């Protein structure tokens, strides 16, 4: 998809940390360049040199959908729970419109897996 090896490595690291249920840590919500962008070849000085309006638009879509705010700090577990409860795979067609990753289906698949895991966990908690 045209990303540098360093960017792919950083993205893999972030995804693994988010998926690790033993880790919980604060995350500051950022509309615009964030930690994920740190190794992107299009990263400029505080802005995306290739598609800043697009990045801000995608981030704004998600923050509005989840009801979270730029600059606020949330626990990772809280954000993951919000996504599991409030984002359906088909929501990504609107939330992520124009994102180059969308056509690959990996994000929709990830949301489906997250929702199934969250629902299973909720059922288990309700039966104990």
Tab-separated table of N, CA and C in Angstrom:
chain	number	residue	atom	x	y	z
A	1	UNK	N	0.826	-1.202	0.000
A	1	UNK	CA	0.000	0.000	0.000
A	1	UNK	C	0.860	1.252	0.000
A	2	UNK	N	2.124	1.104	-0.275
A	2	UNK	CA	2.971	2.273	-0.438
A	2	UNK	C	3.560	2.834	0.834
A	3	UNK	N	3.465	2.112	1.941
A	3	UNK	CA	4.014	2.614	3.189
A	3	UNK	C	5.438	2.120	3.379
A	4	UNK	N	6.218	2.892	4.101
A	4	UNK	CA	7.602	2.514	4.365
A	4	UNK	C	7.643	1.354	5.361
A	5	UNK	N	8.731	0.573	5.358
A	5	UNK	CA	8.869	-0.507	6.343
A	5	UNK	C	8.775	0.001	7.787
A	6	UNK	N	9.314	1.184	8.065
A	6	UNK	CA	9.237	1.740	9.412
A	6	UNK	C	7.791	2.037	9.817
A	7	UNK	N	7.006	2.550	8.860
A	7	UNK	CA	5.600	2.841	9.150
A	7	UNK	C	4.845	1.544	9.436
A	8	UNK	N	5.055	0.528	8.614
A	8	UNK	CA	4.385	-0.756	8.800
A	8	UNK	C	4.754	-1.348	10.157
A	9	UNK	N	6.019	-1.263	10.528
A	9	UNK	CA	6.466	-1.771	11.823
A	9	UNK	C	5.782	-1.027	12.971
A	10	UNK	N	5.701	0.298	12.878
A	10	UNK	CA	5.056	1.100	13.921
A	10	UNK	C	3.575	0.767	14.014
A	11	UNK	N	2.905	0.638	12.877
A	11	UNK	CA	1.483	0.303	12.867
A	11	UNK	C	1.263	-1.075	13.494
A	12	UNK	N	2.112	-2.032	13.165
A	12	UNK	CA	2.016	-3.374	13.738
A	12	UNK	C	2.166	-3.324	15.255
A	13	UNK	N	3.125	-2.543	15.725
A	13	UNK	CA	3.358	-2.391	17.167
A	13	UNK	C	2.120	-1.815	17.858
A	14	UNK	N	1.542	-0.779	17.282
A	14	UNK	CA	0.365	-0.139	17.880
A	14	UNK	C	-0.816	-1.105	17.911
A	15	UNK	N	-1.043	-1.809	16.814
A	15	UNK	CA	-2.156	-2.758	16.752
A	15	UNK	C	-1.974	-3.864	17.796
A	16	UNK	N	-0.762	-4.379	17.917
A	16	UNK	CA	-0.505	-5.431	18.912
A	16	UNK	C	-0.761	-4.936	20.325
A	17	UNK	N	-0.366	-3.708	20.630
A	17	UNK	CA	-0.600	-3.149	21.965
A	17	UNK	C	-2.086	-2.970	22.226
A	18	UNK	N	-2.824	-2.528	21.217
A	18	UNK	CA	-4.267	-2.343	21.390
A	18	UNK	C	-4.960	-3.686	21.592
A	19	UNK	N	-4.521	-4.708	20.886
A	19	UNK	CA	-5.140	-6.036	21.006
A	19	UNK	C	-4.769	-6.749	22.306
A	20	UNK	N	-3.704	-6.350	22.952
A	20	UNK	CA	-3.242	-7.002	24.180
A	20	UNK	C	-4.134	-6.583	25.351
A	21	UNK	N	-4.993	-7.491	25.779
A	21	UNK	CA	-5.944	-7.179	26.848
A	21	UNK	C	-5.282	-7.020	28.210
A	22	UNK	N	-4.036	-7.431	28.341
A	22	UNK	CA	-3.344	-7.270	29.621
A	22	UNK	C	-2.802	-5.853	29.784
A	23	UNK	N	-2.775	-5.105	28.698
A	23	UNK	CA	-2.291	-3.724	28.748
A	23	UNK	C	-3.455	-2.753	28.758
A	24	UNK	N	-3.409	-1.808	29.652
A	24	UNK	CA	-4.370	-0.701	29.653
A	24	UNK	C	-3.575	0.550	29.959
A	25	UNK	N	-3.782	1.557	29.195
A	25	UNK	CA	-2.983	2.767	29.331
A	25	UNK	C	-3.776	3.945	28.794
A	26	UNK	N	-3.395	5.161	29.181
A	26	UNK	CA	-4.113	6.338	28.690
A	26	UNK	C	-3.754	6.628	27.233
A	27	UNK	N	-4.773	7.075	26.494
A	27	UNK	CA	-4.592	7.492	25.103
A	27	UNK	C	-5.209	8.873	24.954
A	28	UNK	N	-4.423	9.801	24.449
A	28	UNK	CA	-4.954	11.128	24.169
A	28	UNK	C	-5.495	11.136	22.741
A	29	UNK	N	-6.745	11.542	22.600
A	29	UNK	CA	-7.376	11.603	21.290
A	29	UNK	C	-6.801	12.786	20.525
A	30	UNK	N	-6.377	12.512	19.292
A	30	UNK	CA	-5.770	13.540	18.458
A	30	UNK	C	-6.494	13.573	17.117
A	31	UNK	N	-6.944	14.740	16.725
A	31	UNK	CA	-7.488	14.940	15.384
A	31	UNK	C	-6.351	15.530	14.571
A	32	UNK	N	-5.809	14.721	13.674
A	32	UNK	CA	-4.647	15.134	12.885
A	32	UNK	C	-3.521	14.146	13.090
A	33	UNK	N	-2.302	14.579	12.846
A	33	UNK	CA	-1.157	13.684	13.000
A	33	UNK	C	-1.064	13.168	14.427
A	34	UNK	N	-0.792	11.867	14.543
A	34	UNK	CA	-0.675	11.239	15.850
A	34	UNK	C	0.497	10.269	15.840
A	35	UNK	N	0.592	9.440	16.868
A	35	UNK	CA	1.712	8.505	16.982
A	35	UNK	C	1.793	7.549	15.791
A	36	UNK	N	0.649	7.155	15.269
A	36	UNK	CA	0.632	6.261	14.108
A	36	UNK	C	1.352	6.888	12.924
A	37	UNK	N	1.289	8.181	12.812
A	37	UNK	CA	1.886	8.899	11.682
A	37	UNK	C	3.392	9.122	11.843
A	38	UNK	N	3.943	8.770	12.982
A	38	UNK	CA	5.328	9.134	13.279
A	38	UNK	C	6.341	8.642	12.251
A	39	UNK	N	6.054	7.543	11.569
A	39	UNK	CA	6.984	7.021	10.564
A	39	UNK	C	6.424	7.103	9.148
A	40	UNK	N	5.338	7.794	8.974
A	40	UNK	CA	4.756	7.927	7.641
A	40	UNK	C	5.654	8.815	6.783
A	41	UNK	N	5.918	8.396	5.558
A	41	UNK	CA	6.778	9.202	4.693
A	41	UNK	C	6.162	10.555	4.313
A	42	UNK	N	4.860	10.741	4.561
A	42	UNK	CA	4.191	11.999	4.216
A	42	UNK	C	4.074	12.944	5.402
A	43	UNK	N	4.658	12.559	6.538
A	43	UNK	CA	4.574	13.379	7.750
A	43	UNK	C	5.426	14.628	7.584
A	44	UNK	N	4.785	15.742	7.804
A	44	UNK	CA	5.499	17.009	7.791
A	44	UNK	C	5.682	17.499	9.214
A	45	UNK	N	5.905	18.764	9.377
A	45	UNK	CA	6.077	19.369	10.692
A	45	UNK	C	4.699	19.640	11.288
A	46	UNK	N	4.120	18.615	11.915
A	46	UNK	CA	2.820	18.762	12.555
A	46	UNK	C	1.632	18.608	11.629
A	47	UNK	N	1.859	18.345	10.360
A	47	UNK	CA	0.768	18.167	9.400
A	47	UNK	C	1.114	17.031	8.432
A	48	UNK	N	0.086	16.538	7.771
A	48	UNK	CA	0.292	15.540	6.722
A	48	UNK	C	0.546	16.294	5.424
A	49	UNK	N	1.710	16.077	4.836
A	49	UNK	CA	2.065	16.784	3.602
A	49	UNK	C	1.264	16.314	2.393
A	50	UNK	N	0.635	15.145	2.501
A	50	UNK	CA	-0.094	14.612	1.363
A	50	UNK	C	-1.592	14.872	1.445
A	51	UNK	N	-2.176	14.717	2.644
A	51	UNK	CA	-3.643	14.799	2.707
A	51	UNK	C	-4.160	15.255	4.073
A	52	UNK	N	-3.667	16.358	4.567
A	52	UNK	CA	-4.064	16.873	5.876
A	52	UNK	C	-5.591	17.009	6.021
A	53	UNK	N	-6.303	17.614	5.057
A	53	UNK	CA	-7.765	17.721	5.214
A	53	UNK	C	-8.438	16.344	5.295
A	54	UNK	N	-7.928	15.387	4.539
A	54	UNK	CA	-8.492	14.034	4.561
A	54	UNK	C	-8.269	13.383	5.932
A	55	UNK	N	-7.076	13.500	6.478
A	55	UNK	CA	-6.760	12.938	7.792
A	55	UNK	C	-7.658	13.561	8.858
A	56	UNK	N	-7.784	14.863	8.838
A	56	UNK	CA	-8.628	15.553	9.822
A	56	UNK	C	-10.085	15.137	9.657
A	57	UNK	N	-10.535	14.980	8.422
A	57	UNK	CA	-11.911	14.549	8.175
A	57	UNK	C	-12.190	13.163	8.727
A	58	UNK	N	-11.279	12.222	8.484
A	58	UNK	CA	-11.456	10.867	9.007
A	58	UNK	C	-11.475	10.872	10.535
A	59	UNK	N	-10.520	11.573	11.130
A	59	UNK	CA	-10.450	11.640	12.591
A	59	UNK	C	-11.712	12.278	13.172
A	60	UNK	N	-12.199	13.322	12.536
A	60	UNK	CA	-13.407	14.002	13.000
A	60	UNK	C	-14.614	13.082	12.897
A	61	UNK	N	-14.712	12.324	11.806
A	61	UNK	CA	-15.818	11.364	11.665
A	61	UNK	C	-15.861	10.414	12.854
A	62	UNK	N	-14.716	9.882	13.218
A	62	UNK	CA	-14.660	8.891	14.292
A	62	UNK	C	-14.929	9.533	15.651
A	63	UNK	N	-14.329	10.674	15.912
A	63	UNK	CA	-14.555	11.305	17.220
A	63	UNK	C	-16.020	11.685	17.396
A	64	UNK	N	-16.648	12.181	16.355
A	64	UNK	CA	-18.068	12.530	16.445
A	64	UNK	C	-18.927	11.282	16.630
A	65	UNK	N	-18.619	10.226	15.900
A	65	UNK	CA	-19.390	8.983	15.996
A	65	UNK	C	-19.312	8.392	17.405
A	66	UNK	N	-18.145	8.450	18.010
A	66	UNK	CA	-17.960	7.883	19.350
A	66	UNK	C	-18.300	8.864	20.468
A	67	UNK	N	-18.444	10.136	20.128
A	67	UNK	CA	-18.735	11.134	21.155
A	67	UNK	C	-17.532	11.439	22.029
A	68	UNK	N	-16.345	11.361	21.441
A	68	UNK	CA	-15.125	11.679	22.186
A	68	UNK	C	-14.549	12.988	21.649
A	69	UNK	N	-13.628	13.570	22.407
A	69	UNK	CA	-13.137	14.902	22.056
A	69	UNK	C	-11.629	14.937	21.865
A	70	UNK	N	-11.233	15.731	20.879
A	70	UNK	CA	-9.817	15.993	20.626
A	70	UNK	C	-9.173	16.530	21.900
A	71	UNK	N	-8.025	15.981	22.232
A	71	UNK	CA	-7.273	16.440	23.400
A	71	UNK	C	-7.620	15.717	24.691
A	72	UNK	N	-8.778	15.075	24.739
A	72	UNK	CA	-9.181	14.354	25.944
A	72	UNK	C	-8.390	13.049	26.061
A	73	UNK	N	-8.245	12.597	27.282
A	73	UNK	CA	-7.523	11.354	27.541
A	73	UNK	C	-8.511	10.302	28.043
A	74	UNK	N	-8.437	9.132	27.426
A	74	UNK	CA	-9.285	7.997	27.765
A	74	UNK	C	-8.385	6.782	27.996
A	75	UNK	N	-8.858	5.832	28.775
A	75	UNK	CA	-8.134	4.579	28.911
A	75	UNK	C	-8.345	3.765	27.637
A	76	UNK	N	-7.326	3.025	27.252
A	76	UNK	CA	-7.420	2.183	26.061
A	76	UNK	C	-8.642	1.282	26.154
A	77	UNK	N	-8.854	0.651	27.296
A	77	UNK	CA	-9.983	-0.269	27.461
A	77	UNK	C	-11.318	0.429	27.220
A	78	UNK	N	-11.427	1.671	27.622
A	78	UNK	CA	-12.652	2.445	27.422
A	78	UNK	C	-12.883	2.710	25.931
A	79	UNK	N	-11.830	3.083	25.224
A	79	UNK	CA	-11.957	3.343	23.785
A	79	UNK	C	-12.290	2.073	23.017
A	80	UNK	N	-11.633	0.969	23.357
A	80	UNK	CA	-11.912	-0.300	22.683
A	80	UNK	C	-13.368	-0.697	22.929
A	81	UNK	N	-13.847	-0.530	24.145
A	81	UNK	CA	-15.238	-0.843	24.469
A	81	UNK	C	-16.199	0.042	23.674
A	82	UNK	N	-15.887	1.314	23.559
A	82	UNK	CA	-16.740	2.229	22.780
A	82	UNK	C	-16.830	1.779	21.322
A	83	UNK	N	-15.688	1.426	20.760
A	83	UNK	CA	-15.675	0.980	19.364
A	83	UNK	C	-16.501	-0.296	19.228
A	84	UNK	N	-16.310	-1.242	20.133
A	84	UNK	CA	-17.051	-2.502	20.074
A	84	UNK	C	-18.561	-2.275	20.163
A	85	UNK	N	-18.960	-1.339	20.992
A	85	UNK	CA	-20.393	-1.083	21.194
A	85	UNK	C	-21.015	-0.207	20.112
A	86	UNK	N	-20.237	0.712	19.543
A	86	UNK	CA	-20.841	1.745	18.695
A	86	UNK	C	-20.433	1.754	17.226
A	87	UNK	N	-19.536	0.874	16.847
A	87	UNK	CA	-19.099	0.857	15.448
A	87	UNK	C	-19.394	-0.519	14.866
A	88	UNK	N	-20.156	-0.525	13.784
A	88	UNK	CA	-20.416	-1.745	13.024
A	88	UNK	C	-19.519	-1.732	11.795
A	89	UNK	N	-19.186	-2.902	11.272
A	89	UNK	CA	-18.310	-2.937	10.098
A	89	UNK	C	-18.778	-2.024	8.955
A	90	UNK	N	-20.075	-1.998	8.688
A	90	UNK	CA	-20.569	-1.161	7.589
A	90	UNK	C	-20.484	0.335	7.888
A	91	UNK	N	-20.356	0.703	9.160
A	91	UNK	CA	-20.160	2.122	9.507
A	91	UNK	C	-18.878	2.667	8.886
A	92	UNK	N	-17.911	1.787	8.661
A	92	UNK	CA	-16.633	2.229	8.108
A	92	UNK	C	-16.777	2.785	6.695
A	93	UNK	N	-17.827	2.376	5.975
A	93	UNK	CA	-18.045	2.929	4.641
A	93	UNK	C	-18.236	4.442	4.689
A	94	UNK	N	-18.796	4.925	5.785
A	94	UNK	CA	-19.001	6.366	5.972
A	94	UNK	C	-17.853	6.976	6.777
A	95	UNK	N	-17.521	6.349	7.914
A	95	UNK	CA	-16.484	6.895	8.789
A	95	UNK	C	-15.138	6.995	8.085
A	96	UNK	N	-14.840	6.036	7.226
A	96	UNK	CA	-13.515	5.938	6.608
A	96	UNK	C	-13.562	6.145	5.095
A	97	UNK	N	-14.594	6.819	4.625
A	97	UNK	CA	-14.744	7.046	3.184
A	97	UNK	C	-13.485	7.703	2.616
A	98	UNK	N	-12.956	7.075	1.570
A	98	UNK	CA	-11.763	7.609	0.921
A	98	UNK	C	-10.455	7.088	1.489
A	99	UNK	N	-10.515	6.291	2.556
A	99	UNK	CA	-9.291	5.734	3.128
A	99	UNK	C	-8.791	4.604	2.241
A	100	UNK	N	-7.504	4.595	1.956
A	100	UNK	CA	-6.933	3.577	1.075
A	100	UNK	C	-6.975	2.179	1.683
A	101	UNK	N	-7.119	2.069	2.990
A	101	UNK	CA	-7.178	0.761	3.649
A	101	UNK	C	-8.551	0.118	3.511
A	102	UNK	N	-9.594	0.912	3.323
A	102	UNK	CA	-10.967	0.419	3.356
A	102	UNK	C	-11.215	-0.701	2.352
A	103	UNK	N	-10.693	-0.564	1.162
A	103	UNK	CA	-10.958	-1.552	0.107
A	103	UNK	C	-10.382	-2.938	0.402
A	104	UNK	N	-9.432	-3.022	1.310
A	104	UNK	CA	-8.824	-4.310	1.638
A	104	UNK	C	-9.666	-5.138	2.611
A	105	UNK	N	-10.598	-4.493	3.292
A	105	UNK	CA	-11.499	-5.206	4.189
A	105	UNK	C	-10.929	-5.579	5.544
A	106	UNK	N	-9.671	-5.271	5.785
A	106	UNK	CA	-9.059	-5.684	7.052
A	106	UNK	C	-9.656	-4.945	8.247
A	107	UNK	N	-10.030	-3.717	8.061
A	107	UNK	CA	-10.598	-2.948	9.172
A	107	UNK	C	-12.004	-3.437	9.505
A	108	UNK	N	-12.798	-3.713	8.468
A	108	UNK	CA	-14.134	-4.264	8.711
A	108	UNK	C	-14.028	-5.623	9.400
A	109	UNK	N	-13.090	-6.430	8.960
A	109	UNK	CA	-12.875	-7.730	9.584
A	109	UNK	C	-12.465	-7.543	11.043
A	110	UNK	N	-11.581	-6.588	11.295
A	110	UNK	CA	-11.144	-6.314	12.661
A	110	UNK	C	-12.285	-5.868	13.556
A	111	UNK	N	-13.174	-5.018	13.033
A	111	UNK	CA	-14.337	-4.570	13.811
A	111	UNK	C	-15.252	-5.760	14.098
A	112	UNK	N	-15.457	-6.623	13.118
A	112	UNK	CA	-16.296	-7.812	13.319
A	112	UNK	C	-15.728	-8.699	14.421
A	113	UNK	N	-14.426	-8.916	14.387
A	113	UNK	CA	-13.772	-9.746	15.403
A	113	UNK	C	-13.875	-9.090	16.776
A	114	UNK	N	-13.628	-7.787	16.831
A	114	UNK	CA	-13.721	-7.054	18.094
A	114	UNK	C	-15.127	-7.154	18.671
A	115	UNK	N	-16.149	-6.928	17.854
A	115	UNK	CA	-17.528	-6.990	18.327
A	115	UNK	C	-17.870	-8.383	18.839
A	116	UNK	N	-17.475	-9.417	18.107
A	116	UNK	CA	-17.763	-10.794	18.529
A	116	UNK	C	-17.079	-11.097	19.857
A	117	UNK	N	-15.839	-10.676	19.995
A	117	UNK	CA	-15.096	-10.894	21.235
A	117	UNK	C	-15.755	-10.143	22.398
A	118	UNK	N	-16.123	-8.896	22.154
A	118	UNK	CA	-16.757	-8.072	23.189
A	118	UNK	C	-18.092	-8.686	23.617
A	119	UNK	N	-18.907	-9.108	22.649
A	119	UNK	CA	-20.208	-9.699	22.968
A	119	UNK	C	-20.048	-11.003	23.741
A	120	UNK	N	-19.066	-11.815	23.366
A	120	UNK	CA	-18.805	-13.066	24.083
A	120	UNK	C	-18.397	-12.770	25.522
A	121	UNK	N	-17.525	-11.787	25.689
A	121	UNK	CA	-17.062	-11.396	27.021
A	121	UNK	C	-18.234	-10.893	27.876
A	122	UNK	N	-19.132	-10.121	27.266
A	122	UNK	CA	-20.303	-9.615	27.984
A	122	UNK	C	-21.212	-10.768	28.426
A	123	UNK	N	-21.422	-11.740	27.540
A	123	UNK	CA	-22.255	-12.907	27.883
A	123	UNK	C	-21.626	-13.685	29.043
A	124	UNK	N	-20.312	-13.866	28.992
A	124	UNK	CA	-19.623	-14.594	30.065
A	124	UNK	C	-19.735	-13.867	31.390
A	125	UNK	N	-19.618	-12.549	31.368
A	125	UNK	CA	-19.725	-11.771	32.590
A	125	UNK	C	-21.138	-11.824	33.154
A	126	UNK	N	-22.137	-11.900	32.281
A	126	UNK	CA	-23.534	-11.942	32.730
A	126	UNK	C	-23.953	-13.297	33.278
A	127	UNK	N	-23.188	-14.345	32.937
A	127	UNK	CA	-23.536	-15.677	33.441
A	127	UNK	C	-22.772	-16.039	34.707
A	128	UNK	N	-21.871	-15.186	35.135
A	128	UNK	CA	-21.113	-15.494	36.359
A	128	UNK	C	-21.587	-14.690	37.531
